[in-house]
């Protein structure tokens, strides 16, 4: 998969995407991530990409021309139109289900806004998918773009050591993850649950599933409406609600 981040701060994005698991995946060729400087496409001799908003108001608005030319150049380089995503608080909230769908694509481009946003005309022209990472506002789209790039990259074959690394995580199957423990077996008077030390894998799996159901019911009961539940799960949840 190829991911292109269209940004005013390519070094910031490249630094983050060069670390840890995603950084190793880039080096090994499991994912290609490019950070493209929108300023390189401005026609302004001072490399300006923004101006004051028509109608007055605070802040600055990113102009349409550099964004449009940047994306057009990318399309020409690839020889196809990548799926364009504009990171904005006005978009649909990112979900794990959407992440899984995006991971099936060959190319995605992530457009980072800044200041007060981008000129509406370039949105109308390019018709990007609009995605939000939550109901709050940041200074720019770089952090949300990095979230999307990270969450999508780790779903790709070979990026994680095993598919179970993400299949048992929170939200993958619309359930929150079970509690996790490591050495030592006792810390500050708190002991690891005995079942995890038993060596009985069937019992461990059952305990983890039950704890996952408990956490989801207590913290995010709305997720249960989308979860794939077995008859055994439903019976256990019914018992929890009665208790």
Short mmCIF file of C-alpha atoms in Angstrom, two decimals:
data_model
loop_
_atom_site.label_atom_id
_atom_site.label_comp_id
_atom_site.label_asym_id
_atom_site.label_seq_id
_atom_site.Cartn_x
_atom_site.Cartn_y
_atom_site.Cartn_z
CA UNK A 1 0.00 0.00 0.00
CA UNK A 2 1.04 3.56 -0.67
CA UNK A 3 0.04 6.39 1.70
CA UNK A 4 0.77 10.02 0.81
CA UNK A 5 0.42 12.77 3.42
CA UNK A 6 -0.17 16.23 1.90
CA UNK A 7 0.96 18.69 4.56
CA UNK A 8 2.68 21.97 5.39
CA UNK A 9 4.88 20.07 7.87
CA UNK A 10 6.34 17.05 6.06
CA UNK A 11 9.30 16.68 8.41
CA UNK A 12 6.99 16.44 11.42
CA UNK A 13 4.99 13.65 9.77
CA UNK A 14 8.03 11.82 8.42
CA UNK A 15 9.68 11.80 11.85
CA UNK A 16 6.70 10.09 13.49
CA UNK A 17 6.23 7.63 10.64
CA UNK A 18 9.91 6.65 10.80
CA UNK A 19 9.72 5.29 14.34
CA UNK A 20 8.71 1.99 15.93
CA UNK A 21 6.60 -0.60 14.08
CA UNK A 22 5.55 1.68 11.22
CA UNK A 23 9.12 2.85 10.70
CA UNK A 24 10.32 -0.75 10.41
CA UNK A 25 7.46 -1.55 8.03
CA UNK A 26 8.50 1.36 5.80
CA UNK A 27 12.12 0.22 5.74
CA UNK A 28 11.14 -3.34 4.86
CA UNK A 29 8.81 -2.19 2.07
CA UNK A 30 5.58 -3.45 3.64
CA UNK A 31 4.09 0.03 3.32
CA UNK A 32 5.16 3.13 1.40
CA UNK A 33 4.53 6.42 3.19
CA UNK A 34 5.45 9.74 1.58
CA UNK A 35 5.17 13.17 3.16
CA UNK A 36 4.59 15.84 0.52
CA UNK A 37 5.08 19.56 1.16
CA UNK A 38 2.11 21.54 -0.16
CA UNK A 39 4.29 24.67 -0.18
CA UNK A 40 6.27 23.21 -3.07
CA UNK A 41 3.24 23.79 -5.30
CA UNK A 42 2.44 27.40 -4.48
CA UNK A 43 2.88 30.02 -7.20
CA UNK A 44 3.63 32.69 -4.60
CA UNK A 45 7.30 33.73 -4.61
CA UNK A 46 7.25 33.89 -0.81
CA UNK A 47 5.87 30.32 -0.63
CA UNK A 48 2.64 31.53 0.96
CA UNK A 49 -0.21 29.05 0.89
CA UNK A 50 -2.82 30.98 2.90
CA UNK A 51 -4.66 34.28 3.02
CA UNK A 52 -7.27 36.16 5.04
CA UNK A 53 -10.83 34.82 4.81
CA UNK A 54 -13.35 36.67 2.66
CA UNK A 55 -16.03 38.19 4.85
CA UNK A 56 -13.60 38.85 7.68
CA UNK A 57 -12.91 36.83 10.78
CA UNK A 58 -9.98 35.46 12.71
CA UNK A 59 -7.18 33.31 11.31
CA UNK A 60 -6.10 32.37 7.83
CA UNK A 61 -7.47 30.01 5.18
CA UNK A 62 -5.38 27.71 2.99
CA UNK A 63 -5.71 28.68 -0.68
CA UNK A 64 -7.08 26.18 -3.22
CA UNK A 65 -4.37 26.37 -5.90
CA UNK A 66 -1.41 24.81 -4.01
CA UNK A 67 -3.61 22.00 -2.66
CA UNK A 68 -5.13 21.26 -6.06
CA UNK A 69 -1.80 21.30 -7.88
CA UNK A 70 -0.20 19.14 -5.19
CA UNK A 71 -2.88 16.48 -5.53
CA UNK A 72 -2.89 16.67 -9.32
CA UNK A 73 0.88 16.12 -9.35
CA UNK A 74 0.46 13.10 -7.10
CA UNK A 75 -2.16 11.63 -9.42
CA UNK A 76 0.18 12.07 -12.39
CA UNK A 77 3.05 10.43 -10.51
CA UNK A 78 1.00 7.40 -9.50
CA UNK A 79 -0.88 7.19 -12.78
CA UNK A 80 -4.18 6.92 -10.93
CA UNK A 81 -6.33 8.89 -8.51
CA UNK A 82 -5.62 7.80 -4.93
CA UNK A 83 -8.48 7.79 -2.45
CA UNK A 84 -8.33 11.28 -0.97
CA UNK A 85 -9.15 11.91 2.69
CA UNK A 86 -9.43 15.38 4.20
CA UNK A 87 -8.88 15.41 7.96
CA UNK A 88 -11.43 17.76 9.49
CA UNK A 89 -13.56 17.98 12.67
CA UNK A 90 -16.56 18.19 10.32
CA UNK A 91 -15.97 14.69 8.93
CA UNK A 92 -17.38 11.34 9.98
CA UNK A 93 -15.68 9.92 13.06
CA UNK A 94 -13.01 7.35 12.27
CA UNK A 95 -13.89 3.80 13.31
CA UNK A 96 -11.99 0.54 13.29
CA UNK A 97 -14.41 -0.74 10.66
CA UNK A 98 -13.47 2.13 8.34
CA UNK A 99 -9.78 1.50 9.05
CA UNK A 100 -10.19 -2.11 7.91
CA UNK A 101 -11.86 -0.91 4.70
CA UNK A 102 -9.13 1.64 3.98
CA UNK A 103 -6.47 -1.03 4.48
CA UNK A 104 -7.91 -2.86 1.46
CA UNK A 105 -7.09 0.04 -0.89
CA UNK A 106 -3.89 0.39 -2.92
CA UNK A 107 -3.39 4.14 -2.49
CA UNK A 108 -4.71 6.72 -0.07
CA UNK A 109 -3.79 10.40 0.20
CA UNK A 110 -4.28 12.30 3.45
CA UNK A 111 -4.88 16.04 3.16
CA UNK A 112 -3.94 18.07 6.23
CA UNK A 113 -5.68 21.37 6.72
CA UNK A 114 -4.27 24.14 8.89
CA UNK A 115 -5.19 27.54 10.28
CA UNK A 116 -8.97 27.98 9.85
CA UNK A 117 -9.16 25.20 7.26
CA UNK A 118 -9.01 25.14 3.47
CA UNK A 119 -10.89 27.00 0.76
CA UNK A 120 -14.27 25.31 0.23
CA UNK A 121 -13.84 25.39 -3.54
CA UNK A 122 -11.01 22.87 -3.52
CA UNK A 123 -13.16 20.57 -1.39
CA UNK A 124 -15.95 20.87 -3.95
CA UNK A 125 -13.47 20.23 -6.77
CA UNK A 126 -11.64 17.22 -5.31
CA UNK A 127 -14.57 15.72 -3.35
CA UNK A 128 -12.46 14.04 -0.65
CA UNK A 129 -13.80 11.73 2.01
CA UNK A 130 -13.92 13.81 5.19
CA UNK A 131 -12.77 12.09 8.38
CA UNK A 132 -12.60 13.29 11.99
CA UNK A 133 -10.66 11.59 14.76
CA UNK A 134 -12.94 12.95 17.48
CA UNK A 135 -15.14 15.79 18.61
CA UNK A 136 -12.37 18.26 19.36
CA UNK A 137 -10.23 20.73 17.41
CA UNK A 138 -6.47 20.61 16.80
CA UNK A 139 -4.13 23.19 15.28
CA UNK A 140 -3.83 21.21 12.07
CA UNK A 141 -4.60 17.96 10.31
CA UNK A 142 -1.16 16.42 10.79
CA UNK A 143 -1.90 14.53 14.01
CA UNK A 144 -5.19 13.11 12.65
CA UNK A 145 -3.41 12.13 9.43
CA UNK A 146 -0.76 10.29 11.42
CA UNK A 147 -3.49 8.48 13.34
CA UNK A 148 -5.09 7.32 10.09
CA UNK A 149 -1.74 6.33 8.57
CA UNK A 150 -0.74 4.38 11.68
CA UNK A 151 -4.07 2.62 12.16
CA UNK A 152 -4.25 1.60 8.49
CA UNK A 153 -0.59 0.56 8.17
CA UNK A 154 -0.70 -1.81 11.12
CA UNK A 155 -3.54 -3.72 9.44
CA UNK A 156 -1.39 -4.57 6.43
CA UNK A 157 0.08 -8.07 6.00
CA UNK A 158 3.42 -8.50 7.73
CA UNK A 159 3.43 -5.18 9.58
CA UNK A 160 2.53 -6.86 12.88
CA UNK A 161 4.00 -10.21 13.81
CA UNK A 162 0.63 -11.98 13.73
CA UNK A 163 -2.95 -11.13 12.83
CA UNK A 164 -3.93 -11.92 16.43
CA UNK A 165 -2.00 -8.79 17.44
CA UNK A 166 -4.89 -6.67 16.16
CA UNK A 167 -7.77 -9.15 16.00
CA UNK A 168 -8.03 -9.26 19.80
CA UNK A 169 -7.61 -5.52 20.30
CA UNK A 170 -10.25 -3.05 21.37
CA UNK A 171 -12.76 -2.14 18.66
CA UNK A 172 -11.56 -4.69 16.09
CA UNK A 173 -14.68 -6.81 16.66
CA UNK A 174 -16.68 -4.03 18.32
CA UNK A 175 -15.55 -5.20 21.75
CA UNK A 176 -13.05 -3.67 24.17
CA UNK A 177 -9.92 -5.66 24.88
CA UNK A 178 -9.51 -7.79 27.98
CA UNK A 179 -7.03 -6.74 30.74
CA UNK A 180 -3.35 -7.49 30.08
CA UNK A 181 -0.64 -8.58 32.57
CA UNK A 182 3.10 -9.29 32.51
CA UNK A 183 5.89 -10.09 34.99
CA UNK A 184 6.14 -9.98 37.94
CA UNK A 185 3.18 -12.14 38.99
CA UNK A 186 2.76 -10.01 42.14
CA UNK A 187 3.24 -6.24 42.28
CA UNK A 188 2.31 -3.85 45.11
CA UNK A 189 0.16 -6.56 46.64
CA UNK A 190 -1.75 -7.13 43.38
CA UNK A 191 -1.56 -10.56 41.80
CA UNK A 192 -2.07 -11.68 38.22
CA UNK A 193 -5.38 -13.61 37.88
CA UNK A 194 -4.69 -17.27 38.63
CA UNK A 195 -6.29 -18.51 35.41
CA UNK A 196 -3.56 -16.77 33.36
CA UNK A 197 -0.92 -18.81 35.19
CA UNK A 198 -2.76 -22.11 34.81
CA UNK A 199 -1.50 -23.08 31.37
CA UNK A 200 -5.05 -24.05 30.42
CA UNK A 201 -5.47 -22.22 27.11
CA UNK A 202 -9.19 -22.95 26.84
CA UNK A 203 -9.81 -21.45 30.27
CA UNK A 204 -7.60 -18.46 29.42
CA UNK A 205 -9.54 -17.83 26.21
CA UNK A 206 -12.84 -18.07 28.08
CA UNK A 207 -11.65 -15.67 30.80
CA UNK A 208 -10.42 -13.16 28.23
CA UNK A 209 -13.69 -13.27 26.30
CA UNK A 210 -15.70 -12.75 29.48
CA UNK A 211 -13.54 -9.83 30.60
CA UNK A 212 -13.85 -8.29 27.15
CA UNK A 213 -17.63 -8.53 27.38
CA UNK A 214 -17.61 -7.09 30.93
CA UNK A 215 -15.51 -4.09 29.94
CA UNK A 216 -17.57 -3.35 26.87
CA UNK A 217 -20.81 -3.56 28.82
CA UNK A 218 -19.56 -1.23 31.57
CA UNK A 219 -17.58 1.27 29.46
CA UNK A 220 -18.99 1.23 25.93
CA UNK A 221 -22.33 -0.62 25.89
CA UNK A 222 -23.15 1.03 22.55
CA UNK A 223 -20.53 -1.16 20.88
CA UNK A 224 -22.44 -4.33 21.74
CA UNK A 225 -25.07 -3.44 19.16
CA UNK A 226 -22.50 -4.01 16.38
CA UNK A 227 -20.55 -6.88 17.95
CA UNK A 228 -20.77 -10.44 16.65
CA UNK A 229 -21.98 -12.26 19.75
CA UNK A 230 -22.39 -15.99 20.24
CA UNK A 231 -25.27 -17.53 22.19
CA UNK A 232 -22.79 -18.08 25.02
CA UNK A 233 -21.84 -14.39 24.95
CA UNK A 234 -25.46 -13.31 25.10
CA UNK A 235 -26.14 -15.64 28.01
CA UNK A 236 -23.13 -14.25 29.90
CA UNK A 237 -24.15 -10.63 29.23
CA UNK A 238 -27.68 -11.35 30.41
CA UNK A 239 -26.26 -12.74 33.66
CA UNK A 240 -24.08 -9.64 34.09
CA UNK A 241 -27.05 -7.32 33.63
CA UNK A 242 -29.12 -9.29 36.14
CA UNK A 243 -26.33 -9.17 38.71
#
